[in-house]
């Protein structure tokens, strides 16, 4: 048996090392070509056909790592958190949703609820303004404002928005359909200039210094649709009547007492 096995091995010579190396080289080349092969994108697209794919954010779970501002809506008990991807809505009974912005993925400067119309507004640090509908969780308008936006305020039971600017003016805008089919926040002709907010004769005849920026615009409680309080960076305030288009009160008071709608002719020095 042992002699036959040795004879069989002598009759079957071992493979040549050069031949084995050649086979390995061919295998390595074939694997490399397969890995580096670039598919023809056009042919692949034709084979797949037309695809109707519209990716969107369905839900988001976890913490808000990029939160920069918040707003609270007491009627529905909702908290809006401004994040770099939009607005995160948090409420009771497990309510949680992310209203994502498609055009202004950047840190949020402020978020504000628009009472009575079921909307929330977000202003980014680069002057991007988005208006979202809370019920459908869709973006109704998205606009890059032409000037620096410092604050914003939604009017109660109204589609209008008041936009505070670094120029000291307050502009009014409303949601409209844009030319491309998407909603935009279009400026209206109504605005509140700094000079008008404190009376037209505030700086008459003297050099006018640059107007301080608007830092806040808030509706007056119980008169939300008719009056707003406008605050400026220098500490001055004005209570503006939207219908009469004039200040109802200012701080500091105007130099001309005739501009005060409720002057006290007999002040009590005590």
GROMACS .gro file of C-alpha atoms in nm:
model
  270
    1UNK     CA    1   0.000   0.000   0.000
    2UNK     CA    2   0.273   0.251   0.094
    3UNK     CA    3   0.477   0.171  -0.216
    4UNK     CA    4   0.170   0.225  -0.439
    5UNK     CA    5   0.096   0.561  -0.280
    6UNK     CA    6   0.456   0.678  -0.335
    7UNK     CA    7   0.438   0.562  -0.695
    8UNK     CA    8   0.108   0.751  -0.747
    9UNK     CA    9   0.261   1.075  -0.611
   10UNK     CA   10   0.558   1.035  -0.841
   11UNK     CA   11   0.319   1.004  -1.137
   12UNK     CA   12   0.128   1.332  -1.057
   13UNK     CA   13   0.378   1.614  -1.055
   14UNK     CA   14   0.300   1.923  -0.835
   15UNK     CA   15   0.181   2.242  -1.010
   16UNK     CA   16   0.446   2.491  -1.117
   17UNK     CA   17   0.488   2.800  -0.887
   18UNK     CA   18   0.493   3.030  -1.191
   19UNK     CA   19   0.165   2.887  -1.317
   20UNK     CA   20  -0.004   2.932  -0.975
   21UNK     CA   21   0.117   3.295  -0.953
   22UNK     CA   22  -0.024   3.363  -1.301
   23UNK     CA   23  -0.367   3.236  -1.196
   24UNK     CA   24  -0.366   3.454  -0.882
   25UNK     CA   25  -0.270   3.759  -1.089
   26UNK     CA   26  -0.563   3.701  -1.327
   27UNK     CA   27  -0.803   3.660  -1.033
   28UNK     CA   28  -0.680   3.980  -0.867
   29UNK     CA   29  -0.722   4.170  -1.193
   30UNK     CA   30  -1.078   4.044  -1.241
   31UNK     CA   31  -1.177   4.141  -0.882
   32UNK     CA   32  -1.021   4.487  -0.918
   33UNK     CA   33  -1.203   4.556  -1.244
   34UNK     CA   34  -1.534   4.449  -1.089
   35UNK     CA   35  -1.486   4.677  -0.789
   36UNK     CA   36  -1.382   4.977  -0.999
   37UNK     CA   37  -1.651   4.935  -1.262
   38UNK     CA   38  -1.859   5.257  -1.296
   39UNK     CA   39  -2.222   5.191  -1.391
   40UNK     CA   40  -2.378   5.384  -1.675
   41UNK     CA   41  -2.612   5.621  -1.493
   42UNK     CA   42  -2.823   5.694  -1.802
   43UNK     CA   43  -2.882   5.328  -1.875
   44UNK     CA   44  -2.961   5.266  -1.511
   45UNK     CA   45  -3.215   5.550  -1.503
   46UNK     CA   46  -3.385   5.420  -1.820
   47UNK     CA   47  -3.412   5.072  -1.675
   48UNK     CA   48  -3.568   5.202  -1.352
   49UNK     CA   49  -3.815   5.430  -1.529
   50UNK     CA   50  -3.977   5.746  -1.387
   51UNK     CA   51  -3.980   5.753  -1.007
   52UNK     CA   52  -4.212   5.971  -0.801
   53UNK     CA   53  -4.002   6.009  -0.487
   54UNK     CA   54  -4.068   6.300  -0.253
   55UNK     CA   55  -3.870   6.254   0.067
   56UNK     CA   56  -3.995   6.441   0.373
   57UNK     CA   57  -3.945   6.436   0.748
   58UNK     CA   58  -4.214   6.220   0.908
   59UNK     CA   59  -4.108   6.249   1.270
   60UNK     CA   60  -3.812   6.327   1.491
   61UNK     CA   61  -3.735   6.186   1.831
   62UNK     CA   62  -3.490   6.287   2.097
   63UNK     CA   63  -3.343   6.613   2.220
   64UNK     CA   64  -3.315   6.944   2.037
   65UNK     CA   65  -2.939   6.983   2.015
   66UNK     CA   66  -2.951   7.309   1.815
   67UNK     CA   67  -3.225   7.493   2.007
   68UNK     CA   68  -3.173   7.871   2.016
   69UNK     CA   69  -3.518   8.016   2.103
   70UNK     CA   70  -3.864   7.913   2.224
   71UNK     CA   71  -4.225   8.033   2.222
   72UNK     CA   72  -4.530   7.911   2.416
   73UNK     CA   73  -4.892   7.895   2.306
   74UNK     CA   74  -5.110   7.882   2.622
   75UNK     CA   75  -5.444   7.793   2.456
   76UNK     CA   76  -5.323   7.469   2.297
   77UNK     CA   77  -5.036   7.434   2.546
   78UNK     CA   78  -4.774   7.398   2.275
   79UNK     CA   79  -4.405   7.479   2.298
   80UNK     CA   80  -4.224   7.583   1.980
   81UNK     CA   81  -3.847   7.536   1.981
   82UNK     CA   82  -3.640   7.707   1.712
   83UNK     CA   83  -3.374   7.471   1.574
   84UNK     CA   84  -3.140   7.491   1.276
   85UNK     CA   85  -3.364   7.264   1.066
   86UNK     CA   86  -3.694   7.439   1.141
   87UNK     CA   87  -3.933   7.443   1.437
   88UNK     CA   88  -3.988   7.158   1.679
   89UNK     CA   89  -4.337   7.147   1.834
   90UNK     CA   90  -4.374   6.979   2.174
   91UNK     CA   91  -4.704   6.937   2.362
   92UNK     CA   92  -4.891   6.717   2.605
   93UNK     CA   93  -5.010   6.362   2.537
   94UNK     CA   94  -4.697   6.281   2.338
   95UNK     CA   95  -4.740   6.557   2.080
   96UNK     CA   96  -4.411   6.604   1.897
   97UNK     CA   97  -4.344   6.721   1.542
   98UNK     CA   98  -4.069   6.880   1.339
   99UNK     CA   99  -4.170   7.153   1.093
  100UNK     CA  100  -3.872   7.141   0.860
  101UNK     CA  101  -3.749   7.434   0.652
  102UNK     CA  102  -3.634   7.358   0.299
  103UNK     CA  103  -3.448   7.683   0.229
  104UNK     CA  104  -3.321   7.827   0.560
  105UNK     CA  105  -3.122   7.552   0.731
  106UNK     CA  106  -2.942   7.778   0.976
  107UNK     CA  107  -2.977   7.875   1.345
  108UNK     CA  108  -3.311   8.031   1.441
  109UNK     CA  109  -3.326   8.385   1.575
  110UNK     CA  110  -3.684   8.374   1.702
  111UNK     CA  111  -4.007   8.176   1.677
  112UNK     CA  112  -4.356   8.319   1.724
  113UNK     CA  113  -4.704   8.171   1.724
  114UNK     CA  114  -4.968   8.347   1.513
  115UNK     CA  115  -5.270   8.329   1.745
  116UNK     CA  116  -5.610   8.245   1.603
  117UNK     CA  117  -5.487   8.111   1.268
  118UNK     CA  118  -5.299   7.796   1.373
  119UNK     CA  119  -4.961   7.905   1.243
  120UNK     CA  120  -4.607   7.945   1.373
  121UNK     CA  121  -4.337   8.168   1.229
  122UNK     CA  122  -3.960   8.121   1.237
  123UNK     CA  123  -3.689   8.381   1.166
  124UNK     CA  124  -3.333   8.262   1.103
  125UNK     CA  125  -3.009   8.446   1.176
  126UNK     CA  126  -2.966   8.512   0.802
  127UNK     CA  127  -3.310   8.678   0.767
  128UNK     CA  128  -3.493   8.372   0.639
  129UNK     CA  129  -3.862   8.375   0.736
  130UNK     CA  130  -4.078   8.060   0.731
  131UNK     CA  131  -4.448   8.037   0.814
  132UNK     CA  132  -4.581   7.689   0.902
  133UNK     CA  133  -4.934   7.557   0.937
  134UNK     CA  134  -4.971   7.360   1.260
  135UNK     CA  135  -5.258   7.140   1.139
  136UNK     CA  136  -5.112   7.021   0.809
  137UNK     CA  137  -4.750   7.057   0.930
  138UNK     CA  138  -4.655   7.220   0.601
  139UNK     CA  139  -4.463   7.534   0.512
  140UNK     CA  140  -4.701   7.802   0.381
  141UNK     CA  141  -4.439   8.064   0.297
  142UNK     CA  142  -4.062   8.091   0.282
  143UNK     CA  143  -3.881   8.418   0.211
  144UNK     CA  144  -3.534   8.565   0.246
  145UNK     CA  145  -3.605   8.916   0.380
  146UNK     CA  146  -3.404   9.191   0.205
  147UNK     CA  147  -3.298   9.370   0.526
  148UNK     CA  148  -3.178   9.254   0.866
  149UNK     CA  149  -3.472   9.114   1.066
  150UNK     CA  150  -3.443   9.164   1.441
  151UNK     CA  151  -3.787   9.038   1.553
  152UNK     CA  152  -4.130   8.946   1.421
  153UNK     CA  153  -4.488   8.929   1.545
  154UNK     CA  154  -4.799   8.759   1.407
  155UNK     CA  155  -5.126   8.949   1.433
  156UNK     CA  156  -5.417   8.775   1.606
  157UNK     CA  157  -5.684   8.627   1.376
  158UNK     CA  158  -5.499   8.770   1.078
  159UNK     CA  159  -5.260   8.650   0.807
  160UNK     CA  160  -5.045   8.960   0.855
  161UNK     CA  161  -4.700   8.964   1.012
  162UNK     CA  162  -4.512   9.261   1.157
  163UNK     CA  163  -4.137   9.244   1.091
  164UNK     CA  164  -3.898   9.451   1.305
  165UNK     CA  165  -3.581   9.559   1.124
  166UNK     CA  166  -3.236   9.687   1.214
  167UNK     CA  167  -3.319  10.011   1.030
  168UNK     CA  168  -3.566  10.108   1.303
  169UNK     CA  169  -3.870  10.046   1.082
  170UNK     CA  170  -4.148   9.791   1.122
  171UNK     CA  171  -4.275   9.636   0.800
  172UNK     CA  172  -4.600   9.448   0.743
  173UNK     CA  173  -4.618   9.134   0.526
  174UNK     CA  174  -4.868   8.862   0.438
  175UNK     CA  175  -4.856   8.509   0.299
  176UNK     CA  176  -4.912   8.497  -0.077
  177UNK     CA  177  -4.864   8.250  -0.363
  178UNK     CA  178  -4.536   8.304  -0.545
  179UNK     CA  179  -4.465   8.286  -0.917
  180UNK     CA  180  -4.312   7.938  -0.883
  181UNK     CA  181  -4.614   7.802  -0.700
  182UNK     CA  182  -4.456   7.820  -0.356
  183UNK     CA  183  -4.583   8.057  -0.090
  184UNK     CA  184  -4.391   8.374  -0.009
  185UNK     CA  185  -4.413   8.641   0.260
  186UNK     CA  186  -4.488   8.952   0.053
  187UNK     CA  187  -4.433   9.303   0.197
  188UNK     CA  188  -4.737   9.532   0.215
  189UNK     CA  189  -4.752   9.907   0.175
  190UNK     CA  190  -4.821   9.957   0.547
  191UNK     CA  191  -4.513  10.024   0.761
  192UNK     CA  192  -4.414  10.210   1.076
  193UNK     CA  193  -4.111  10.435   1.045
  194UNK     CA  194  -3.912  10.539   1.350
  195UNK     CA  195  -3.995  10.908   1.298
  196UNK     CA  196  -4.367  10.834   1.267
  197UNK     CA  197  -4.361  10.618   1.578
  198UNK     CA  198  -4.255  10.918   1.787
  199UNK     CA  199  -4.434  11.195   1.599
  200UNK     CA  200  -4.338  11.349   1.266
  201UNK     CA  201  -4.174  11.651   1.428
  202UNK     CA  202  -3.940  11.459   1.658
  203UNK     CA  203  -3.616  11.574   1.496
  204UNK     CA  204  -3.737  11.853   1.274
  205UNK     CA  205  -3.465  12.104   1.188
  206UNK     CA  206  -3.179  11.906   1.343
  207UNK     CA  207  -2.943  11.638   1.219
  208UNK     CA  208  -3.104  11.296   1.242
  209UNK     CA  209  -2.894  11.022   1.402
  210UNK     CA  210  -2.921  10.665   1.275
  211UNK     CA  211  -3.239  10.506   1.404
  212UNK     CA  212  -3.193  10.231   1.666
  213UNK     CA  213  -3.296   9.880   1.570
  214UNK     CA  214  -3.634   9.740   1.663
  215UNK     CA  215  -3.588   9.472   1.930
  216UNK     CA  216  -3.950   9.367   1.997
  217UNK     CA  217  -4.302   9.405   1.858
  218UNK     CA  218  -4.585   9.279   2.081
  219UNK     CA  219  -4.965   9.323   2.059
  220UNK     CA  220  -5.135   9.502   2.346
  221UNK     CA  221  -5.338   9.253   2.554
  222UNK     CA  222  -5.714   9.272   2.484
  223UNK     CA  223  -5.642   9.503   2.190
  224UNK     CA  224  -5.428   9.269   1.987
  225UNK     CA  225  -5.582   9.368   1.653
  226UNK     CA  226  -5.554   9.744   1.698
  227UNK     CA  227  -5.241   9.828   1.901
  228UNK     CA  228  -4.883   9.705   1.924
  229UNK     CA  229  -4.594   9.797   2.152
  230UNK     CA  230  -4.269   9.860   1.966
  231UNK     CA  231  -3.940   9.855   2.158
  232UNK     CA  232  -3.609   9.989   2.028
  233UNK     CA  233  -3.246   9.914   2.107
  234UNK     CA  234  -3.196  10.251   2.281
  235UNK     CA  235  -3.467  10.170   2.538
  236UNK     CA  236  -3.741  10.382   2.382
  237UNK     CA  237  -4.097  10.251   2.346
  238UNK     CA  238  -4.405  10.344   2.149
  239UNK     CA  239  -4.762  10.217   2.169
  240UNK     CA  240  -4.872  10.228   1.806
  241UNK     CA  241  -5.236  10.246   1.693
  242UNK     CA  242  -5.264  10.036   1.377
  243UNK     CA  243  -5.591  10.192   1.261
  244UNK     CA  244  -5.520  10.558   1.343
  245UNK     CA  245  -5.157  10.521   1.230
  246UNK     CA  246  -5.017  10.728   1.513
  247UNK     CA  247  -4.860  10.671   1.856
  248UNK     CA  248  -5.095  10.645   2.154
  249UNK     CA  249  -4.809  10.682   2.404
  250UNK     CA  250  -4.430  10.697   2.393
  251UNK     CA  251  -4.135  10.657   2.628
  252UNK     CA  252  -3.956  10.882   2.677
  253UNK     CA  253  -4.243  11.129   2.623
  254UNK     CA  254  -4.224  11.349   2.310
  255UNK     CA  255  -4.073  11.697   2.339
  256UNK     CA  256  -4.394  11.855   2.210
  257UNK     CA  257  -4.670  11.791   2.464
  258UNK     CA  258  -4.932  11.833   2.190
  259UNK     CA  259  -4.822  11.494   2.051
  260UNK     CA  260  -4.936  11.321   2.370
  261UNK     CA  261  -5.296  11.206   2.316
  262UNK     CA  262  -5.370  11.219   2.692
  263UNK     CA  263  -5.182  11.519   2.835
  264UNK     CA  264  -5.223  11.611   3.201
  265UNK     CA  265  -5.274  11.991   3.214
  266UNK     CA  266  -5.246  12.005   3.593
  267UNK     CA  267  -4.963  11.780   3.699
  268UNK     CA  268  -4.925  11.723   4.069
  269UNK     CA  269  -4.565  11.801   4.171
  270UNK     CA  270  -4.616  11.597   4.488
   0.00000   0.00000   0.00000
